PDB file of C-alpha atoms in Angstrom:
ATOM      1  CA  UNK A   1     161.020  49.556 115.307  1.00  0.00           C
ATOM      2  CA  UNK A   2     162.190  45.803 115.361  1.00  0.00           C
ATOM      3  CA  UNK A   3     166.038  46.026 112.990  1.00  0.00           C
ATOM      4  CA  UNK A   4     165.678  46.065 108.716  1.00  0.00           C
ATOM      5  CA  UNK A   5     167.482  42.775 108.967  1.00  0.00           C
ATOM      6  CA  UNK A   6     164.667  41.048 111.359  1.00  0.00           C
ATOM      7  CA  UNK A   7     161.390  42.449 109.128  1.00  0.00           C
ATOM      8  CA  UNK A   8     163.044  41.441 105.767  1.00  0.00           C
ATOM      9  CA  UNK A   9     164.202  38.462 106.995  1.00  0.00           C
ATOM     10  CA  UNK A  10     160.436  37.305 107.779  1.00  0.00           C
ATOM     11  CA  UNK A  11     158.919  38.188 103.874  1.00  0.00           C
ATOM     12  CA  UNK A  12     158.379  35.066 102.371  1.00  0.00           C
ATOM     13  CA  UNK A  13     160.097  36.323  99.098  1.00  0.00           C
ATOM     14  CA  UNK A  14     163.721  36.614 101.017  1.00  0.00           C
ATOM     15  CA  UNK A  15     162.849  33.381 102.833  1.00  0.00           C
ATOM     16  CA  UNK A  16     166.253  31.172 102.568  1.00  0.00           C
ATOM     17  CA  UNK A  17     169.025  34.038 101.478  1.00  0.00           C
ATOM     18  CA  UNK A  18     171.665  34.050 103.789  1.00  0.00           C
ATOM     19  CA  UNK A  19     172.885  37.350 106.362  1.00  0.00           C
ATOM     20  CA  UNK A  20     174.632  38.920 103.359  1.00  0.00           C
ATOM     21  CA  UNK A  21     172.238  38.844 101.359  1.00  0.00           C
ATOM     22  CA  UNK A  22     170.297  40.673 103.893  1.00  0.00           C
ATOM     23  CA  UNK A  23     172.263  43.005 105.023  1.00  0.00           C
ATOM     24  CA  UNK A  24     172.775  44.113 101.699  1.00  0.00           C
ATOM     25  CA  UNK A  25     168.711  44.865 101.195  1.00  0.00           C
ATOM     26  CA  UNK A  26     168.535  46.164 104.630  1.00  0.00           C
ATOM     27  CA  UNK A  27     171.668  48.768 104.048  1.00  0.00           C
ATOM     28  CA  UNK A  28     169.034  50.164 101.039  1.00  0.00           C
ATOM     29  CA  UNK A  29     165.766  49.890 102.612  1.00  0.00           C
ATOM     30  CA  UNK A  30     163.901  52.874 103.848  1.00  0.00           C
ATOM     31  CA  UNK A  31     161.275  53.177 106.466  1.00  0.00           C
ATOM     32  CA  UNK A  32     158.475  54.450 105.155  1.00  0.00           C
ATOM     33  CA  UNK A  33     154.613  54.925 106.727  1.00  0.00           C
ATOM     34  CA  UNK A  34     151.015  55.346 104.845  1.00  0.00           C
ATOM     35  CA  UNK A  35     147.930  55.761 106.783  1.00  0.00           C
ATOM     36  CA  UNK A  36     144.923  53.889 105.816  1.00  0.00           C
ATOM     37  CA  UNK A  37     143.729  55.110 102.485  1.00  0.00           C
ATOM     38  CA  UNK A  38     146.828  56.502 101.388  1.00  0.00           C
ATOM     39  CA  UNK A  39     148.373  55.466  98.011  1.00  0.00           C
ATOM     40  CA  UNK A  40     150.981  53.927  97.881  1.00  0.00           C
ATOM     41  CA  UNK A  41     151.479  54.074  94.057  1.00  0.00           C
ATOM     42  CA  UNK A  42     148.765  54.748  91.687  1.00  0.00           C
ATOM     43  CA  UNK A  43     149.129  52.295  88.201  1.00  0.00           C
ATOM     44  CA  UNK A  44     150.487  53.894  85.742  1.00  0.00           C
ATOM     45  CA  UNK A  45     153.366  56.006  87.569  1.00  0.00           C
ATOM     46  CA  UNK A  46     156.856  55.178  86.269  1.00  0.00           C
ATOM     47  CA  UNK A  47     158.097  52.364  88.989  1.00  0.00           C
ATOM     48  CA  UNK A  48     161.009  53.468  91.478  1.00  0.00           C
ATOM     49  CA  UNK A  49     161.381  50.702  93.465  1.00  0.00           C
ATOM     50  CA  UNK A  50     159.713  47.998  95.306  1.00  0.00           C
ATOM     51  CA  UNK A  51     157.960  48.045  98.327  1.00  0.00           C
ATOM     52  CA  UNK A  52     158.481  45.512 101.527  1.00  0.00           C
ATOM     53  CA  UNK A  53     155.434  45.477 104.009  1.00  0.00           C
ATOM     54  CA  UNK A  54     156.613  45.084 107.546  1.00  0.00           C
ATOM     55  CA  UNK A  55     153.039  45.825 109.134  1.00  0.00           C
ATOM     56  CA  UNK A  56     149.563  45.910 107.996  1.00  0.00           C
ATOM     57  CA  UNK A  57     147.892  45.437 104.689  1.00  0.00           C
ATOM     58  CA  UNK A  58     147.623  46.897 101.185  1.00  0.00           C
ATOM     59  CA  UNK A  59     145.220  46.397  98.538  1.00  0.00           C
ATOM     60  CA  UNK A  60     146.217  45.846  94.856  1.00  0.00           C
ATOM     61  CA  UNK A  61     143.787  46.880  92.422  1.00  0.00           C
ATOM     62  CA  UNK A  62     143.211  47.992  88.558  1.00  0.00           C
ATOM     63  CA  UNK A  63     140.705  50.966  87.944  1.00  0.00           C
ATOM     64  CA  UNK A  64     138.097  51.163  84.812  1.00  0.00           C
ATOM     65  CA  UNK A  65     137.653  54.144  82.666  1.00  0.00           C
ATOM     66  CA  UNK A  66     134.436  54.881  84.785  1.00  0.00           C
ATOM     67  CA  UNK A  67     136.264  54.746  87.962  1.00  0.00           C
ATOM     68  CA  UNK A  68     135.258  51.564  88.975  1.00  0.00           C
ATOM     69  CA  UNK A  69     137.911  49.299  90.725  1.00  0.00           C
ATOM     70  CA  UNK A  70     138.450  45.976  90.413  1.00  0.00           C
ATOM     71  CA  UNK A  71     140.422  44.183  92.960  1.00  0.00           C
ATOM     72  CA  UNK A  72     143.368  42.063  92.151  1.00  0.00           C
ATOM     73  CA  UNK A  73     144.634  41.149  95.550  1.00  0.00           C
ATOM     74  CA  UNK A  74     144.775  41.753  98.998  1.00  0.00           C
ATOM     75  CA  UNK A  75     148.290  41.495 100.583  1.00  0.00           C
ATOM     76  CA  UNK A  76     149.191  41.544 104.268  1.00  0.00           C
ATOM     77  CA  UNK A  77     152.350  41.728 106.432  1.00  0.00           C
ATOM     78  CA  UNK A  78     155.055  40.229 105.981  1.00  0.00           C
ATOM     79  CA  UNK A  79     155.184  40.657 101.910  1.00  0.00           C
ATOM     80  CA  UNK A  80     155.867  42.513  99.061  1.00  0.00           C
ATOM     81  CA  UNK A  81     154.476  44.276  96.213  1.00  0.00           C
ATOM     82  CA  UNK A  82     155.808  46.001  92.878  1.00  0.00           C
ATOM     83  CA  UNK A  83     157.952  43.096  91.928  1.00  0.00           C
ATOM     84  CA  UNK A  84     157.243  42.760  88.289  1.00  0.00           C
ATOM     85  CA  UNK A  85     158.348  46.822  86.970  1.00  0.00           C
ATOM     86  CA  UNK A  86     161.365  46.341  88.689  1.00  0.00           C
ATOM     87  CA  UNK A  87     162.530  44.105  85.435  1.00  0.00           C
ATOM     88  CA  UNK A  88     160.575  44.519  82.641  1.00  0.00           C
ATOM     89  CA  UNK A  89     161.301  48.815  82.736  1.00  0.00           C
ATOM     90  CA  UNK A  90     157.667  49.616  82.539  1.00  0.00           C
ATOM     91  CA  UNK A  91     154.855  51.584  85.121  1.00  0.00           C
ATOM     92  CA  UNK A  92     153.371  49.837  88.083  1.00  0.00           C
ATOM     93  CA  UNK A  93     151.004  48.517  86.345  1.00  0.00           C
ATOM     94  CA  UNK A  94     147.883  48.407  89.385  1.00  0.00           C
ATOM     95  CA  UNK A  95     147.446  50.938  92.000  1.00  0.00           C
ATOM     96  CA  UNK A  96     148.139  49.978  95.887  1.00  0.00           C
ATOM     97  CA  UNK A  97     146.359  51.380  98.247  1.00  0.00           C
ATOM     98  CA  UNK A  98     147.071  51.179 102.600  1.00  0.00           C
ATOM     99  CA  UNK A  99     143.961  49.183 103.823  1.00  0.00           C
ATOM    100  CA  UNK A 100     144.827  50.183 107.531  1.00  0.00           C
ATOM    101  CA  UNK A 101     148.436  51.789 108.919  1.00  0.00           C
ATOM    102  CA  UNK A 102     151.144  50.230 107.009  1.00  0.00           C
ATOM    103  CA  UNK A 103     155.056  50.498 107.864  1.00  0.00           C
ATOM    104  CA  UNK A 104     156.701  49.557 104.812  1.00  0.00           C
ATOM    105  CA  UNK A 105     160.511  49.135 103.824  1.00  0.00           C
ATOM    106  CA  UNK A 106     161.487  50.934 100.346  1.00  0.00           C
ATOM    107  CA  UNK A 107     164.235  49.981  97.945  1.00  0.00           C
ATOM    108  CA  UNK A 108     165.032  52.379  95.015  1.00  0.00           C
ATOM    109  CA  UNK A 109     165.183  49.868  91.620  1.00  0.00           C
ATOM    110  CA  UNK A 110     168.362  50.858  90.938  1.00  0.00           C
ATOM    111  CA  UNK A 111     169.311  49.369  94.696  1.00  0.00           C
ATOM    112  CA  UNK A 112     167.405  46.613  94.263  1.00  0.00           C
ATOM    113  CA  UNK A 113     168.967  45.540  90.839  1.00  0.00           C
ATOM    114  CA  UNK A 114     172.212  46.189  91.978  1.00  0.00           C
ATOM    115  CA  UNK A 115     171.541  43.460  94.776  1.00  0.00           C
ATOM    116  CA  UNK A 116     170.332  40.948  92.674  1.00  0.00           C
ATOM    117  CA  UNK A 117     173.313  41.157  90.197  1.00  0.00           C
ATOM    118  CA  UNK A 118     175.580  40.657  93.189  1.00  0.00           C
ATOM    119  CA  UNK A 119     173.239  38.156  94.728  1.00  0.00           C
ATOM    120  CA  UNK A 120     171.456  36.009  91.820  1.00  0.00           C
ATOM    121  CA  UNK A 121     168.911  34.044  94.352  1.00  0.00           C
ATOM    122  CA  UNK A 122     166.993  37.727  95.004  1.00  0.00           C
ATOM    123  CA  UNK A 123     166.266  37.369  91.635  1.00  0.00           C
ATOM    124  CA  UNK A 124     165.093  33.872  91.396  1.00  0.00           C
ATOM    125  CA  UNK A 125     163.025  34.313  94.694  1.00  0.00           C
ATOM    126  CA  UNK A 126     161.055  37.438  92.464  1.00  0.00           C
ATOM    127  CA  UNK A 127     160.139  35.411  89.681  1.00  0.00           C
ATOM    128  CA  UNK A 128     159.100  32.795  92.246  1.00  0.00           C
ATOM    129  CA  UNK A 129     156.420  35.541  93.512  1.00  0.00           C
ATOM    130  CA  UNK A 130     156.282  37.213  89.725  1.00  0.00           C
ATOM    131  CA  UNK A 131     154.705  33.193  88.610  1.00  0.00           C
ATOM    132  CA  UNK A 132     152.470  32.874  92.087  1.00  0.00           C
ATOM    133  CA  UNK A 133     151.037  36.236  91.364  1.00  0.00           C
ATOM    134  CA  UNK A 134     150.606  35.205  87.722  1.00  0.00           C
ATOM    135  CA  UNK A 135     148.289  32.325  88.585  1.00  0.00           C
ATOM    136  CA  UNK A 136     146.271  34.667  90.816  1.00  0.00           C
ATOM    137  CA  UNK A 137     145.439  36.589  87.534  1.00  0.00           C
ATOM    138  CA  UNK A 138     144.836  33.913  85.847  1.00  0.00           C
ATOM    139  CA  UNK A 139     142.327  32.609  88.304  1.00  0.00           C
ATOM    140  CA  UNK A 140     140.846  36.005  88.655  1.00  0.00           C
ATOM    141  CA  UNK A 141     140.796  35.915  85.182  1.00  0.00           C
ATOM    142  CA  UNK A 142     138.466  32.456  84.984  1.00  0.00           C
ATOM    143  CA  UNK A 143     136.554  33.720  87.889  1.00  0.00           C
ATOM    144  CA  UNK A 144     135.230  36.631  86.489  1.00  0.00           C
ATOM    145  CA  UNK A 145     134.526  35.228  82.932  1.00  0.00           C
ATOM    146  CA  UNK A 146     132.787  31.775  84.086  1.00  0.00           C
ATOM    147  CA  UNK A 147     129.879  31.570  85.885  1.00  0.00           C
ATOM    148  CA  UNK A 148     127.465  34.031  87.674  1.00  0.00           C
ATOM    149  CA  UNK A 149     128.060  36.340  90.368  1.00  0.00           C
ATOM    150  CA  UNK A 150     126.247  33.557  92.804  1.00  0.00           C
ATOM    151  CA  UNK A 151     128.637  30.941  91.263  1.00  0.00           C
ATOM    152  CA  UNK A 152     132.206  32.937  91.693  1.00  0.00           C
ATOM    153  CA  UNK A 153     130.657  34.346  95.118  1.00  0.00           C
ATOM    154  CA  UNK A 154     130.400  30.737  96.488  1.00  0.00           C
ATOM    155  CA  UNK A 155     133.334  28.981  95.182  1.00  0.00           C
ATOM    156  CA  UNK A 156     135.185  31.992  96.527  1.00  0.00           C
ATOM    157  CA  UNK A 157     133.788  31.186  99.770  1.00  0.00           C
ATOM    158  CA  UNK A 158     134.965  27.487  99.348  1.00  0.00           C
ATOM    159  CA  UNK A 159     138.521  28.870  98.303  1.00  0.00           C
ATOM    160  CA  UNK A 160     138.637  31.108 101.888  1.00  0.00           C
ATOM    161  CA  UNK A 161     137.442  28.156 103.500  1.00  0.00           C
ATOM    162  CA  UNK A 162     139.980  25.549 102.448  1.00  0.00           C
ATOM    163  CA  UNK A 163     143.011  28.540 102.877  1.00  0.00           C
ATOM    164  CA  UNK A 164     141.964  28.661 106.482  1.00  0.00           C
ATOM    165  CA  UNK A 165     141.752  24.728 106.830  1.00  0.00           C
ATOM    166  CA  UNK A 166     137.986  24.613 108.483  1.00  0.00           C
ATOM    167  CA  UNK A 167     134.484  25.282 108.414  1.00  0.00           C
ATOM    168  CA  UNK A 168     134.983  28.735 109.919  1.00  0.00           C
ATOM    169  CA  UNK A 169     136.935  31.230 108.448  1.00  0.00           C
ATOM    170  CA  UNK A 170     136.836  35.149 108.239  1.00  0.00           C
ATOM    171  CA  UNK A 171     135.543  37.009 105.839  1.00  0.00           C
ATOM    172  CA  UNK A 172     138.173  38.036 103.669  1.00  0.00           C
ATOM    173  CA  UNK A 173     137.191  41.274 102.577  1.00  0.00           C
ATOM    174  CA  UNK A 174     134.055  43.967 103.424  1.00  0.00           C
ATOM    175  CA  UNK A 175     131.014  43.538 101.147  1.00  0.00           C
ATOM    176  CA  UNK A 176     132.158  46.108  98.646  1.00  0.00           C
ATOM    177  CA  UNK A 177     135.643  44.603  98.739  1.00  0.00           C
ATOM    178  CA  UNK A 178     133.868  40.988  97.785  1.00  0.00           C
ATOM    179  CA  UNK A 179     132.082  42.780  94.899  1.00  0.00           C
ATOM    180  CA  UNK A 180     135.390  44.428  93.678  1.00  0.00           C
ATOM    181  CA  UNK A 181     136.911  40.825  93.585  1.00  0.00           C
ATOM    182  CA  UNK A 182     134.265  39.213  91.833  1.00  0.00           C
ATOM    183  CA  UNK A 183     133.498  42.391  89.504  1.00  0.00           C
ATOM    184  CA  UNK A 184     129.860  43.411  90.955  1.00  0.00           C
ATOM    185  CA  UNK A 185     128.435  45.935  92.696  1.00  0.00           C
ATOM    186  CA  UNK A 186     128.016  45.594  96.871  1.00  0.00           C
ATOM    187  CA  UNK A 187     124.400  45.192  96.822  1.00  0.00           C
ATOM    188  CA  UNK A 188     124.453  41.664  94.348  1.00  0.00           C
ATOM    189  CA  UNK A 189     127.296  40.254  96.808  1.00  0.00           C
ATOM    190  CA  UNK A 190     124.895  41.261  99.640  1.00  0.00           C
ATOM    191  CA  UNK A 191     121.652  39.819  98.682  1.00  0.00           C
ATOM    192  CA  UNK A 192     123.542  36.494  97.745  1.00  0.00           C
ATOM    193  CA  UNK A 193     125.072  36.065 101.074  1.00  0.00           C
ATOM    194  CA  UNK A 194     121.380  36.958 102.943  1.00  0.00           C
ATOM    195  CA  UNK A 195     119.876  34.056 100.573  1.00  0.00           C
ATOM    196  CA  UNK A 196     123.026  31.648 101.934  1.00  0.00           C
ATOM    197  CA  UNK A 197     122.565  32.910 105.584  1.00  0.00           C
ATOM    198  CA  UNK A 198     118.399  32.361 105.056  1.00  0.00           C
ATOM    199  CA  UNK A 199     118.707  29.323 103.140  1.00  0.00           C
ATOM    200  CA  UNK A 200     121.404  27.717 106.175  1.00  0.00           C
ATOM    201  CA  UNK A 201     124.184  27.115 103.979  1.00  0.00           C
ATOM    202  CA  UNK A 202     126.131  29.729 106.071  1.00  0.00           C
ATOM    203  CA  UNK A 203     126.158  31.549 109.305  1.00  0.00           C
ATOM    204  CA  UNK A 204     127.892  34.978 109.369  1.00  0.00           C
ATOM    205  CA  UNK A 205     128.735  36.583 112.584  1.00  0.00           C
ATOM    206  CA  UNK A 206     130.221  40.272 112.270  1.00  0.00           C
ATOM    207  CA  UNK A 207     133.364  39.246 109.812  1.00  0.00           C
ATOM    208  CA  UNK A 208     133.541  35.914 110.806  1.00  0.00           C
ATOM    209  CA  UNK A 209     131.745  33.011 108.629  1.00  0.00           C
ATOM    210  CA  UNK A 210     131.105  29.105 108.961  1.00  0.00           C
ATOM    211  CA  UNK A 211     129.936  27.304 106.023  1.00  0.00           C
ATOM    212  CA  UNK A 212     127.128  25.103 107.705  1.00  0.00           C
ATOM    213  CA  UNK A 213     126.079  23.142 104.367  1.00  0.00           C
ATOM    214  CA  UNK A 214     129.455  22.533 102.358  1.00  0.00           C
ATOM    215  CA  UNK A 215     127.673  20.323  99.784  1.00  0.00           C
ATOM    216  CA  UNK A 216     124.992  23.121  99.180  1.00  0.00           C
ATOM    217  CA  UNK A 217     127.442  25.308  98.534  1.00  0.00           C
ATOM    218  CA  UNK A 218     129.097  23.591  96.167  1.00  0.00           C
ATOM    219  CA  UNK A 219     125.855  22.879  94.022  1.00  0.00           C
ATOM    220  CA  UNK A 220     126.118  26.998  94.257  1.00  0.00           C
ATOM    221  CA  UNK A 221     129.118  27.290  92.725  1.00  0.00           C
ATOM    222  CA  UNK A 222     128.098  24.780  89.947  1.00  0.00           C
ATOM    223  CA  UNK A 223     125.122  25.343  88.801  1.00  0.00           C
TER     224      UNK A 223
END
């Protein structure tokens, strides 16, 4: 496995801290493996410590009362997740689940704290991420509440589009995963993306998409 010091050192969160700074999370981190599908916390349980992903991706999501789960955010390799528990004492409050094999580095909270009191800029980086993740919510939050599931389903299109700088992007997430995000069930997000295909706003190939009428689908996401 490529050195604690080299995997850590590539997380956007611990971007800028200098080889003591580090060291000092490396010396506390501990390998750790999920398959996909395995949990890697569930919301709720009393947080230990904060997770660094080295390889693969993780999905962060909150669960209903009737088992439904809505999806908050899908994070891949090299970041982090857990941040906020690790200073406001309370439970993780979403579940994360592997999406495919995931190597992760641990740190114990106690660890973790212990690092930032020696090194203040840890903790300035994490409420860097703690604010970016913030204004996810909050445009989760508008997306959801505003609009119908046609409208959020298209401007979330536009968003993927304009992250990968182009016309053609991939799909970010599987059908059901698209209906988590935009709180619907799979078969709505699939019958709106057959009327874009039909109606040659888009072209979908396997996960791969191209928006073919941009201005159509902005009237979408509009009206």
């Amino acid at each position: 496995m490529v050195p604690k010091t080299e995997l850590i050192s590539h997380i956007p969160l611990f971007a800028g801290l200098g080889e003591n700074e580090i060291a000092a999370l490396a010396q506390r981190a501990v390998e750790r493996r999920f398959a996909a599908g395995e949990m890697l916390f569930w919301e709720g349980e009393p947080c230990a410590g904060i997770f660094l992903i080295a390889e693969g991706s993780v999905k962060i999501f909150k669960t209903s009362s009737g088992g439904r789960e809505l999806m908050l955010s899908l994070e891949t390799a090299p970041s982090t997740v857990a941040e906020l528990p690790l200073f406001d004492g309370g439970p993780y409050p979403a579940s994360v689940r592997a999406v495919d094999g995931v190597v992760a580095l641990f740190i114990n909270k106690s660890d973790f704290q212990q690092v930032c009191r020696q090194y203040p800029d840890v903790a300035l980086k994490i409420l860097a991420v703690v604010g970016h993740r913030l204004r996810q919510l909050v445009g989760l939050v508008e997306a959801m509440t505003f609009g119908s599931v046609t409208q959020r389903l298209a401007r979330l299109l536009l968003d993927a589009s304009r992250q990968a700088g182009g016309e053609v992007f991939d799909l970010p997430h599987t059908h059901q995963e698209l209906a988590s995000r935009l709180g619907t069930v799979r078969e709505v997000v699939s019958r709106n993306l057959a009327r874009f295909r039909a109606e040659g706003l888009v072209r979908i190939e396997g996960h791969q998409m191209q928006i073919l009428d941009r201005a159509a689908l902005e009237r979408e996401s509009q009206e």
